[in-house]
């Protein structure tokens, strides 16, 4: 990111971008809130997808229609539709695509070869594969009580955790998805972790204790560096009644406290980032997915180095949006608590989800 910023600053003399690290997706919102209160908000912010609708609802963001409307039609068509559409709310554009990710299925390739099985393509296969990989202190799958990866299981079963702007936690697809994780954790074929246990889950995976895990494609480089005990493989996430992946990542947003000149500079910087060569560099350095289709041919050599990448990047063809509801930033906490109670505390999936639904409906 620093290299791209330096390249932009050298490419013109009208604007200067100064990057400031604000922590991870769960830390950055608090820092931005504090900056807004102290009237030191930045002009440009990297807003995680579930935080983005909240910023819109709180009227924190500048309307970028006048900039986006200046883009050639062929440029807009070059973006993956779901990725481009996410930045629009209430008929106005408040977000610009940047880092795009999908979940991926990571696996211990040696462990799968030992039991002579291929990476599972469906959730039914995932359950049977996890059973074959479990035993003697090892578990076949990592079950993390995290909203995004759970949304993927629900989407694959044809459902959504939010419907018509309201929590949908008690729908058959959500209940079925949580019961799947409950069967695996109670049957000893999956290890259960909370969101705060994510680092330990990654360590257990690369130590070979757990053999399969669903995580962001952007975690691939980290797992590769850590995986000295195992051979890390990667595949598209499993399907169920359909193949669907909620894309993750963040939008670049402009705070409405930014001056007219700062807003123009932020948009110019985004246009620079969206140049295919710059996106190629970004994708190859981070393993985030390109938001523009025209970048794919530039990645042919990158795909040849590891053919698994092409299959995972192709998941964007099945991309679905994450919930674009301001309250979901709060609701997902109730959902993650329900998952935790079920996979770690032994609660019944339906009862835990009914409680989460009641709490979400009563939350302000």
mmCIF file of C-alpha atoms in Angstrom:
data_model
loop_
_atom_site.group_PDB
_atom_site.id
_atom_site.type_symbol
_atom_site.label_atom_id
_atom_site.label_comp_id
_atom_site.label_asym_id
_atom_site.label_seq_id
_atom_site.Cartn_x
_atom_site.Cartn_y
_atom_site.Cartn_z
ATOM 1 C CA UNK A 1 0.000 0.000 0.000
ATOM 2 C CA UNK A 2 2.828 2.375 0.845
ATOM 3 C CA UNK A 3 4.417 1.657 -2.535
ATOM 4 C CA UNK A 4 1.180 2.495 -4.359
ATOM 5 C CA UNK A 5 0.822 5.695 -2.337
ATOM 6 C CA UNK A 6 4.379 6.710 -3.186
ATOM 7 C CA UNK A 7 3.766 6.018 -6.872
ATOM 8 C CA UNK A 8 0.615 8.158 -6.847
ATOM 9 C CA UNK A 9 2.315 11.032 -5.051
ATOM 10 C CA UNK A 10 5.141 10.986 -7.599
ATOM 11 C CA UNK A 11 2.741 10.766 -10.548
ATOM 12 C CA UNK A 12 1.218 14.219 -9.989
ATOM 13 C CA UNK A 13 1.737 17.384 -7.952
ATOM 14 C CA UNK A 14 -1.826 18.397 -7.086
ATOM 15 C CA UNK A 15 -2.502 15.961 -4.220
ATOM 16 C CA UNK A 16 -0.573 14.122 -1.529
ATOM 17 C CA UNK A 17 -1.800 10.979 0.212
ATOM 18 C CA UNK A 18 -0.483 10.115 3.678
ATOM 19 C CA UNK A 19 -1.451 6.589 4.829
ATOM 20 C CA UNK A 20 -2.130 5.971 8.521
ATOM 21 C CA UNK A 21 -2.639 2.464 9.935
ATOM 22 C CA UNK A 22 -5.807 2.290 12.061
ATOM 23 C CA UNK A 23 -5.690 -1.387 13.047
ATOM 24 C CA UNK A 24 -7.792 -4.282 11.818
ATOM 25 C CA UNK A 25 -11.437 -4.197 10.748
ATOM 26 C CA UNK A 26 -12.723 -4.419 14.324
ATOM 27 C CA UNK A 27 -10.328 -1.777 15.686
ATOM 28 C CA UNK A 28 -10.507 0.866 12.933
ATOM 29 C CA UNK A 29 -14.166 1.935 13.475
ATOM 30 C CA UNK A 30 -13.462 2.997 17.051
ATOM 31 C CA UNK A 31 -10.505 5.073 15.927
ATOM 32 C CA UNK A 32 -12.551 6.699 13.194
ATOM 33 C CA UNK A 33 -15.362 7.511 15.650
ATOM 34 C CA UNK A 34 -12.839 9.165 17.957
ATOM 35 C CA UNK A 35 -11.361 11.145 15.056
ATOM 36 C CA UNK A 36 -14.824 12.332 14.000
ATOM 37 C CA UNK A 37 -15.609 13.488 17.539
ATOM 38 C CA UNK A 38 -12.325 15.397 17.766
ATOM 39 C CA UNK A 39 -12.822 16.878 14.267
ATOM 40 C CA UNK A 40 -9.632 15.217 13.012
ATOM 41 C CA UNK A 41 -11.311 12.763 10.654
ATOM 42 C CA UNK A 42 -9.298 11.753 7.595
ATOM 43 C CA UNK A 43 -10.531 12.601 4.123
ATOM 44 C CA UNK A 44 -10.343 8.969 2.996
ATOM 45 C CA UNK A 45 -11.092 5.805 4.995
ATOM 46 C CA UNK A 46 -11.012 2.077 4.259
ATOM 47 C CA UNK A 47 -14.419 0.911 5.507
ATOM 48 C CA UNK A 48 -15.041 -2.798 6.067
ATOM 49 C CA UNK A 49 -18.202 -3.879 4.278
ATOM 50 C CA UNK A 50 -20.459 -4.342 7.329
ATOM 51 C CA UNK A 51 -19.315 -1.001 8.816
ATOM 52 C CA UNK A 52 -19.913 0.876 5.569
ATOM 53 C CA UNK A 53 -23.772 0.915 5.793
ATOM 54 C CA UNK A 54 -23.562 2.250 9.328
ATOM 55 C CA UNK A 55 -21.437 5.187 8.172
ATOM 56 C CA UNK A 56 -24.002 5.917 5.466
ATOM 57 C CA UNK A 57 -26.893 5.754 7.945
ATOM 58 C CA UNK A 58 -25.061 8.121 10.302
ATOM 59 C CA UNK A 59 -24.605 10.606 7.447
ATOM 60 C CA UNK A 60 -20.810 10.510 7.787
ATOM 61 C CA UNK A 61 -19.936 10.060 4.112
ATOM 62 C CA UNK A 62 -19.732 12.308 1.077
ATOM 63 C CA UNK A 63 -21.986 11.604 -1.902
ATOM 64 C CA UNK A 64 -19.606 10.613 -4.713
ATOM 65 C CA UNK A 65 -22.145 10.602 -7.551
ATOM 66 C CA UNK A 66 -20.613 13.608 -9.286
ATOM 67 C CA UNK A 67 -17.279 11.788 -9.498
ATOM 68 C CA UNK A 68 -18.592 8.321 -10.321
ATOM 69 C CA UNK A 69 -20.887 9.701 -13.025
ATOM 70 C CA UNK A 70 -17.811 11.000 -14.857
ATOM 71 C CA UNK A 71 -16.498 7.453 -15.386
ATOM 72 C CA UNK A 72 -16.857 6.020 -18.899
ATOM 73 C CA UNK A 73 -19.614 3.416 -19.181
ATOM 74 C CA UNK A 74 -17.114 0.755 -20.267
ATOM 75 C CA UNK A 75 -15.126 1.334 -17.070
ATOM 76 C CA UNK A 76 -18.189 0.781 -14.897
ATOM 77 C CA UNK A 77 -19.084 -2.376 -16.855
ATOM 78 C CA UNK A 78 -15.564 -3.682 -16.212
ATOM 79 C CA UNK A 79 -16.261 -4.024 -12.468
ATOM 80 C CA UNK A 80 -17.816 -7.217 -11.176
ATOM 81 C CA UNK A 81 -21.493 -6.222 -10.766
ATOM 82 C CA UNK A 82 -21.889 -7.212 -7.107
ATOM 83 C CA UNK A 83 -18.652 -5.439 -6.170
ATOM 84 C CA UNK A 84 -19.593 -2.196 -7.933
ATOM 85 C CA UNK A 85 -23.181 -2.219 -6.663
ATOM 86 C CA UNK A 86 -22.155 -2.530 -3.006
ATOM 87 C CA UNK A 87 -21.034 1.118 -2.860
ATOM 88 C CA UNK A 88 -24.511 2.392 -3.711
ATOM 89 C CA UNK A 89 -27.102 2.960 -1.008
ATOM 90 C CA UNK A 90 -30.411 4.776 -1.230
ATOM 91 C CA UNK A 91 -29.757 5.467 -4.901
ATOM 92 C CA UNK A 92 -26.493 7.294 -4.220
ATOM 93 C CA UNK A 93 -22.846 6.269 -4.366
ATOM 94 C CA UNK A 94 -20.964 6.479 -1.091
ATOM 95 C CA UNK A 95 -18.320 3.770 -1.560
ATOM 96 C CA UNK A 96 -15.648 2.874 -4.102
ATOM 97 C CA UNK A 97 -14.416 -0.725 -4.538
ATOM 98 C CA UNK A 98 -10.966 -1.505 -3.238
ATOM 99 C CA UNK A 99 -9.805 -4.678 -1.526
ATOM 100 C CA UNK A 100 -12.038 -7.586 -2.458
ATOM 101 C CA UNK A 101 -11.882 -11.032 -0.900
ATOM 102 C CA UNK A 102 -13.866 -14.245 -0.817
ATOM 103 C CA UNK A 103 -13.673 -17.128 1.614
ATOM 104 C CA UNK A 104 -11.521 -20.052 0.492
ATOM 105 C CA UNK A 105 -11.162 -23.615 1.735
ATOM 106 C CA UNK A 106 -7.611 -24.172 2.975
ATOM 107 C CA UNK A 107 -6.467 -27.712 3.645
ATOM 108 C CA UNK A 108 -3.518 -29.813 4.723
ATOM 109 C CA UNK A 109 -2.648 -31.413 1.384
ATOM 110 C CA UNK A 110 -0.571 -34.214 2.936
ATOM 111 C CA UNK A 111 -3.401 -35.119 5.325
ATOM 112 C CA UNK A 112 -5.882 -35.381 2.462
ATOM 113 C CA UNK A 113 -3.487 -37.542 0.466
ATOM 114 C CA UNK A 114 -3.026 -39.873 3.451
ATOM 115 C CA UNK A 115 -6.733 -40.704 3.459
ATOM 116 C CA UNK A 116 -6.936 -40.583 -0.342
ATOM 117 C CA UNK A 117 -9.608 -37.889 -0.609
ATOM 118 C CA UNK A 118 -9.882 -34.746 -2.750
ATOM 119 C CA UNK A 119 -10.816 -31.313 -1.389
ATOM 120 C CA UNK A 120 -14.579 -31.406 -0.770
ATOM 121 C CA UNK A 121 -16.809 -29.636 -3.273
ATOM 122 C CA UNK A 122 -20.024 -29.796 -1.232
ATOM 123 C CA UNK A 123 -20.844 -29.480 2.450
ATOM 124 C CA UNK A 124 -21.955 -33.101 2.500
ATOM 125 C CA UNK A 125 -18.481 -34.038 1.251
ATOM 126 C CA UNK A 126 -16.935 -31.677 3.815
ATOM 127 C CA UNK A 127 -18.598 -33.601 6.645
ATOM 128 C CA UNK A 128 -17.468 -36.993 5.360
ATOM 129 C CA UNK A 129 -13.946 -35.736 4.596
ATOM 130 C CA UNK A 130 -13.630 -34.194 8.063
ATOM 131 C CA UNK A 131 -14.644 -37.531 9.585
ATOM 132 C CA UNK A 132 -11.977 -39.354 7.574
ATOM 133 C CA UNK A 133 -9.341 -36.824 8.731
ATOM 134 C CA UNK A 134 -10.246 -36.950 12.441
ATOM 135 C CA UNK A 135 -8.835 -39.103 15.208
ATOM 136 C CA UNK A 136 -5.801 -39.425 17.463
ATOM 137 C CA UNK A 137 -6.077 -35.859 18.720
ATOM 138 C CA UNK A 138 -6.712 -34.341 15.302
ATOM 139 C CA UNK A 139 -9.837 -32.784 13.864
ATOM 140 C CA UNK A 140 -10.868 -32.517 10.238
ATOM 141 C CA UNK A 141 -12.247 -28.975 10.218
ATOM 142 C CA UNK A 142 -11.940 -25.585 11.909
ATOM 143 C CA UNK A 143 -15.319 -24.171 12.979
ATOM 144 C CA UNK A 144 -14.985 -20.488 13.916
ATOM 145 C CA UNK A 145 -17.890 -18.482 15.321
ATOM 146 C CA UNK A 146 -17.391 -15.708 12.795
ATOM 147 C CA UNK A 147 -20.226 -14.061 10.878
ATOM 148 C CA UNK A 148 -18.672 -13.786 7.409
ATOM 149 C CA UNK A 149 -17.673 -17.429 6.971
ATOM 150 C CA UNK A 150 -21.005 -18.497 8.480
ATOM 151 C CA UNK A 151 -22.799 -16.276 5.947
ATOM 152 C CA UNK A 152 -21.096 -18.342 3.235
ATOM 153 C CA UNK A 153 -22.527 -21.622 4.566
ATOM 154 C CA UNK A 154 -25.962 -20.022 4.713
ATOM 155 C CA UNK A 155 -25.640 -18.608 1.178
ATOM 156 C CA UNK A 156 -24.605 -22.045 -0.128
ATOM 157 C CA UNK A 157 -27.786 -23.454 1.400
ATOM 158 C CA UNK A 158 -29.803 -20.835 -0.472
ATOM 159 C CA UNK A 159 -30.446 -18.430 2.383
ATOM 160 C CA UNK A 160 -29.310 -15.179 3.960
ATOM 161 C CA UNK A 161 -28.823 -14.033 7.543
ATOM 162 C CA UNK A 162 -30.669 -10.786 6.703
ATOM 163 C CA UNK A 163 -33.840 -10.555 4.624
ATOM 164 C CA UNK A 164 -35.800 -7.434 3.662
ATOM 165 C CA UNK A 165 -33.679 -5.351 6.007
ATOM 166 C CA UNK A 166 -34.422 -7.489 9.068
ATOM 167 C CA UNK A 167 -32.528 -10.248 10.886
ATOM 168 C CA UNK A 168 -33.322 -13.663 9.426
ATOM 169 C CA UNK A 169 -31.539 -15.843 11.971
ATOM 170 C CA UNK A 170 -34.367 -18.342 12.469
ATOM 171 C CA UNK A 171 -34.854 -19.159 8.788
ATOM 172 C CA UNK A 172 -34.486 -22.842 7.806
ATOM 173 C CA UNK A 173 -31.252 -22.174 5.892
ATOM 174 C CA UNK A 174 -29.584 -20.454 8.864
ATOM 175 C CA UNK A 175 -30.704 -23.160 11.295
ATOM 176 C CA UNK A 176 -29.528 -25.913 8.930
ATOM 177 C CA UNK A 177 -26.127 -24.234 8.581
ATOM 178 C CA UNK A 178 -25.573 -23.972 12.325
ATOM 179 C CA UNK A 179 -26.785 -27.534 12.887
ATOM 180 C CA UNK A 180 -24.136 -28.665 10.395
ATOM 181 C CA UNK A 181 -21.392 -27.050 12.505
ATOM 182 C CA UNK A 182 -22.952 -28.448 15.670
ATOM 183 C CA UNK A 183 -22.926 -32.010 14.284
ATOM 184 C CA UNK A 184 -19.267 -31.711 13.399
ATOM 185 C CA UNK A 185 -18.081 -30.194 16.675
ATOM 186 C CA UNK A 186 -20.129 -32.605 18.820
ATOM 187 C CA UNK A 187 -19.096 -35.548 16.682
ATOM 188 C CA UNK A 188 -15.410 -34.758 17.144
ATOM 189 C CA UNK A 189 -14.749 -33.970 13.480
ATOM 190 C CA UNK A 190 -14.377 -30.187 13.931
ATOM 191 C CA UNK A 191 -12.649 -27.980 16.474
ATOM 192 C CA UNK A 192 -14.648 -25.008 17.794
ATOM 193 C CA UNK A 193 -13.137 -21.530 18.119
ATOM 194 C CA UNK A 194 -14.499 -18.087 18.975
ATOM 195 C CA UNK A 195 -13.654 -14.983 16.943
ATOM 196 C CA UNK A 196 -11.057 -14.014 19.556
ATOM 197 C CA UNK A 197 -9.501 -17.485 19.124
ATOM 198 C CA UNK A 198 -8.840 -16.893 15.403
ATOM 199 C CA UNK A 199 -5.068 -16.659 15.812
ATOM 200 C CA UNK A 200 -4.977 -19.899 17.815
ATOM 201 C CA UNK A 201 -7.147 -21.538 15.156
ATOM 202 C CA UNK A 202 -4.633 -20.530 12.471
ATOM 203 C CA UNK A 203 -1.738 -21.869 14.553
ATOM 204 C CA UNK A 204 -3.534 -25.164 15.180
ATOM 205 C CA UNK A 205 -4.175 -25.483 11.445
ATOM 206 C CA UNK A 206 -0.573 -24.909 10.388
ATOM 207 C CA UNK A 207 0.605 -27.285 13.147
ATOM 208 C CA UNK A 208 -1.517 -30.014 11.571
ATOM 209 C CA UNK A 209 -3.962 -30.341 14.467
ATOM 210 C CA UNK A 210 -6.872 -29.309 12.237
ATOM 211 C CA UNK A 211 -6.860 -30.271 8.560
ATOM 212 C CA UNK A 212 -9.343 -27.929 6.831
ATOM 213 C CA UNK A 213 -10.412 -24.335 7.433
ATOM 214 C CA UNK A 214 -12.439 -21.659 5.688
ATOM 215 C CA UNK A 215 -10.848 -18.220 5.790
ATOM 216 C CA UNK A 216 -10.280 -15.171 3.626
ATOM 217 C CA UNK A 217 -8.270 -15.691 0.464
ATOM 218 C CA UNK A 218 -6.126 -12.807 1.746
ATOM 219 C CA UNK A 219 -4.960 -15.111 4.582
ATOM 220 C CA UNK A 220 -3.271 -17.379 2.028
ATOM 221 C CA UNK A 221 0.105 -15.648 2.199
ATOM 222 C CA UNK A 222 0.063 -15.746 6.028
ATOM 223 C CA UNK A 223 -0.780 -19.441 6.109
ATOM 224 C CA UNK A 224 1.916 -20.142 3.542
ATOM 225 C CA UNK A 225 4.547 -18.405 5.655
ATOM 226 C CA UNK A 226 3.424 -20.169 8.827
ATOM 227 C CA UNK A 227 2.908 -23.547 7.257
ATOM 228 C CA UNK A 228 6.325 -25.088 7.884
ATOM 229 C CA UNK A 229 4.817 -28.339 9.156
ATOM 230 C CA UNK A 230 2.187 -28.818 6.469
ATOM 231 C CA UNK A 231 1.660 -28.352 2.761
ATOM 232 C CA UNK A 232 -1.108 -25.748 2.470
ATOM 233 C CA UNK A 233 -3.602 -26.317 -0.329
ATOM 234 C CA UNK A 234 -6.529 -24.109 -1.286
ATOM 235 C CA UNK A 235 -9.813 -24.647 -3.111
ATOM 236 C CA UNK A 236 -13.149 -22.889 -3.648
ATOM 237 C CA UNK A 237 -15.509 -23.056 -0.692
ATOM 238 C CA UNK A 238 -18.010 -25.928 -0.773
ATOM 239 C CA UNK A 239 -21.446 -25.617 -2.341
ATOM 240 C CA UNK A 240 -24.729 -27.032 -1.039
ATOM 241 C CA UNK A 241 -27.977 -26.359 -2.884
ATOM 242 C CA UNK A 242 -26.018 -23.737 -4.845
ATOM 243 C CA UNK A 243 -22.563 -22.213 -5.134
ATOM 244 C CA UNK A 244 -22.459 -18.771 -3.532
ATOM 245 C CA UNK A 245 -19.840 -16.671 -1.778
ATOM 246 C CA UNK A 246 -20.381 -13.401 0.107
ATOM 247 C CA UNK A 247 -17.462 -11.259 -0.985
ATOM 248 C CA UNK A 248 -15.633 -9.470 1.782
ATOM 249 C CA UNK A 249 -13.088 -6.706 2.102
ATOM 250 C CA UNK A 250 -13.674 -2.983 2.188
ATOM 251 C CA UNK A 251 -14.773 0.099 0.310
ATOM 252 C CA UNK A 252 -12.877 3.349 0.125
ATOM 253 C CA UNK A 253 -15.104 6.120 1.446
ATOM 254 C CA UNK A 254 -14.733 9.888 1.688
ATOM 255 C CA UNK A 255 -15.816 11.593 4.892
ATOM 256 C CA UNK A 256 -18.276 14.446 4.370
ATOM 257 C CA UNK A 257 -16.026 16.686 6.456
ATOM 258 C CA UNK A 258 -13.460 16.595 3.627
ATOM 259 C CA UNK A 259 -13.113 19.715 1.544
ATOM 260 C CA UNK A 260 -14.100 19.798 -2.121
ATOM 261 C CA UNK A 261 -10.410 19.597 -3.053
ATOM 262 C CA UNK A 262 -9.815 16.648 -0.718
ATOM 263 C CA UNK A 263 -12.802 14.814 -2.166
ATOM 264 C CA UNK A 264 -11.449 15.330 -5.668
ATOM 265 C CA UNK A 265 -8.014 14.140 -4.556
ATOM 266 C CA UNK A 266 -9.460 11.027 -2.918
ATOM 267 C CA UNK A 267 -11.284 10.128 -6.121
ATOM 268 C CA UNK A 268 -8.140 10.746 -8.185
ATOM 269 C CA UNK A 269 -6.210 8.411 -5.882
ATOM 270 C CA UNK A 270 -8.892 5.727 -6.240
ATOM 271 C CA UNK A 271 -8.746 6.037 -10.028
ATOM 272 C CA UNK A 272 -4.980 5.558 -9.821
ATOM 273 C CA UNK A 273 -5.456 2.405 -7.702
ATOM 274 C CA UNK A 274 -7.963 1.083 -10.246
ATOM 275 C CA UNK A 275 -5.488 1.199 -13.124
ATOM 276 C CA UNK A 276 -5.069 -2.438 -14.255
ATOM 277 C CA UNK A 277 -1.295 -2.502 -13.741
ATOM 278 C CA UNK A 278 -1.660 -1.166 -10.209
ATOM 279 C CA UNK A 279 -4.382 -3.682 -9.439
ATOM 280 C CA UNK A 280 -2.156 -6.440 -10.808
ATOM 281 C CA UNK A 281 0.597 -5.392 -8.388
ATOM 282 C CA UNK A 282 -1.902 -5.211 -5.521
ATOM 283 C CA UNK A 283 -3.395 -8.644 -6.237
ATOM 284 C CA UNK A 284 -0.039 -10.372 -6.641
ATOM 285 C CA UNK A 285 1.272 -8.798 -3.434
ATOM 286 C CA UNK A 286 -1.759 -9.428 -1.229
ATOM 287 C CA UNK A 287 -3.845 -12.171 -2.905
ATOM 288 C CA UNK A 288 -6.908 -9.950 -2.717
ATOM 289 C CA UNK A 289 -9.154 -10.392 -5.735
ATOM 290 C CA UNK A 290 -9.304 -7.797 -8.531
ATOM 291 C CA UNK A 291 -12.531 -5.750 -8.589
ATOM 292 C CA UNK A 292 -12.143 -5.281 -12.374
ATOM 293 C CA UNK A 293 -12.470 -8.051 -14.957
ATOM 294 C CA UNK A 294 -9.825 -6.579 -17.277
ATOM 295 C CA UNK A 295 -7.117 -7.368 -14.717
ATOM 296 C CA UNK A 296 -7.581 -11.124 -15.110
ATOM 297 C CA UNK A 297 -5.458 -11.454 -18.337
ATOM 298 C CA UNK A 298 -2.594 -9.641 -16.609
ATOM 299 C CA UNK A 299 -2.595 -12.366 -13.942
ATOM 300 C CA UNK A 300 -2.052 -15.302 -16.311
ATOM 301 C CA UNK A 301 1.550 -15.903 -15.195
ATOM 302 C CA UNK A 302 0.459 -15.471 -11.579
ATOM 303 C CA UNK A 303 -2.159 -18.189 -12.061
ATOM 304 C CA UNK A 304 0.338 -20.492 -13.776
ATOM 305 C CA UNK A 305 2.567 -20.355 -10.703
ATOM 306 C CA UNK A 306 -0.305 -21.829 -8.666
ATOM 307 C CA UNK A 307 -3.355 -23.082 -10.612
ATOM 308 C CA UNK A 308 -5.411 -23.168 -7.400
ATOM 309 C CA UNK A 309 -5.523 -19.372 -7.497
ATOM 310 C CA UNK A 310 -7.513 -19.229 -10.719
ATOM 311 C CA UNK A 311 -10.271 -21.463 -9.329
ATOM 312 C CA UNK A 312 -10.576 -19.413 -6.150
ATOM 313 C CA UNK A 313 -10.530 -16.092 -7.996
ATOM 314 C CA UNK A 314 -13.300 -17.437 -10.250
ATOM 315 C CA UNK A 315 -15.586 -17.520 -7.203
ATOM 316 C CA UNK A 316 -16.352 -13.868 -7.932
ATOM 317 C CA UNK A 317 -18.665 -15.189 -10.631
ATOM 318 C CA UNK A 318 -20.813 -16.543 -7.761
ATOM 319 C CA UNK A 319 -20.411 -13.483 -5.540
ATOM 320 C CA UNK A 320 -23.322 -12.273 -3.456
ATOM 321 C CA UNK A 321 -23.463 -9.151 -1.340
ATOM 322 C CA UNK A 322 -23.032 -9.111 2.405
ATOM 323 C CA UNK A 323 -25.945 -7.505 4.305
ATOM 324 C CA UNK A 324 -26.143 -3.786 3.508
ATOM 325 C CA UNK A 325 -28.054 -2.821 6.628
ATOM 326 C CA UNK A 326 -26.635 -0.361 9.163
ATOM 327 C CA UNK A 327 -27.840 -2.445 12.133
ATOM 328 C CA UNK A 328 -26.029 -5.568 10.951
ATOM 329 C CA UNK A 329 -22.834 -4.182 12.452
ATOM 330 C CA UNK A 330 -24.605 -4.811 15.799
ATOM 331 C CA UNK A 331 -26.655 -7.871 14.812
ATOM 332 C CA UNK A 332 -23.650 -9.897 13.749
ATOM 333 C CA UNK A 333 -22.408 -9.803 17.354
ATOM 334 C CA UNK A 334 -25.605 -11.576 18.465
ATOM 335 C CA UNK A 335 -25.208 -14.061 15.615
ATOM 336 C CA UNK A 336 -21.608 -14.834 16.580
ATOM 337 C CA UNK A 337 -22.666 -15.360 20.197
ATOM 338 C CA UNK A 338 -25.312 -17.846 19.017
ATOM 339 C CA UNK A 339 -22.725 -19.738 16.984
ATOM 340 C CA UNK A 340 -20.369 -19.792 19.978
ATOM 341 C CA UNK A 341 -23.065 -21.061 22.349
ATOM 342 C CA UNK A 342 -23.886 -23.843 19.920
ATOM 343 C CA UNK A 343 -20.456 -25.095 18.857
ATOM 344 C CA UNK A 344 -18.674 -24.511 22.176
ATOM 345 C CA UNK A 345 -21.436 -24.473 24.781
ATOM 346 C CA UNK A 346 -23.633 -27.258 23.481
ATOM 347 C CA UNK A 347 -26.768 -25.137 23.023
ATOM 348 C CA UNK A 348 -29.332 -26.253 20.478
ATOM 349 C CA UNK A 349 -28.881 -24.361 17.218
ATOM 350 C CA UNK A 350 -32.494 -23.283 16.866
ATOM 351 C CA UNK A 351 -32.764 -22.050 20.458
ATOM 352 C CA UNK A 352 -29.516 -20.089 20.238
ATOM 353 C CA UNK A 353 -30.609 -18.498 16.960
ATOM 354 C CA UNK A 354 -34.071 -17.652 18.335
ATOM 355 C CA UNK A 355 -32.392 -15.799 21.195
ATOM 356 C CA UNK A 356 -30.106 -13.965 18.752
ATOM 357 C CA UNK A 357 -33.151 -13.043 16.643
ATOM 358 C CA UNK A 358 -34.990 -11.606 19.673
ATOM 359 C CA UNK A 359 -31.945 -9.571 20.702
ATOM 360 C CA UNK A 360 -31.426 -8.242 17.180
ATOM 361 C CA UNK A 361 -35.078 -7.209 16.835
ATOM 362 C CA UNK A 362 -34.999 -5.369 20.157
ATOM 363 C CA UNK A 363 -31.646 -3.652 19.563
ATOM 364 C CA UNK A 364 -31.706 0.046 18.751
#
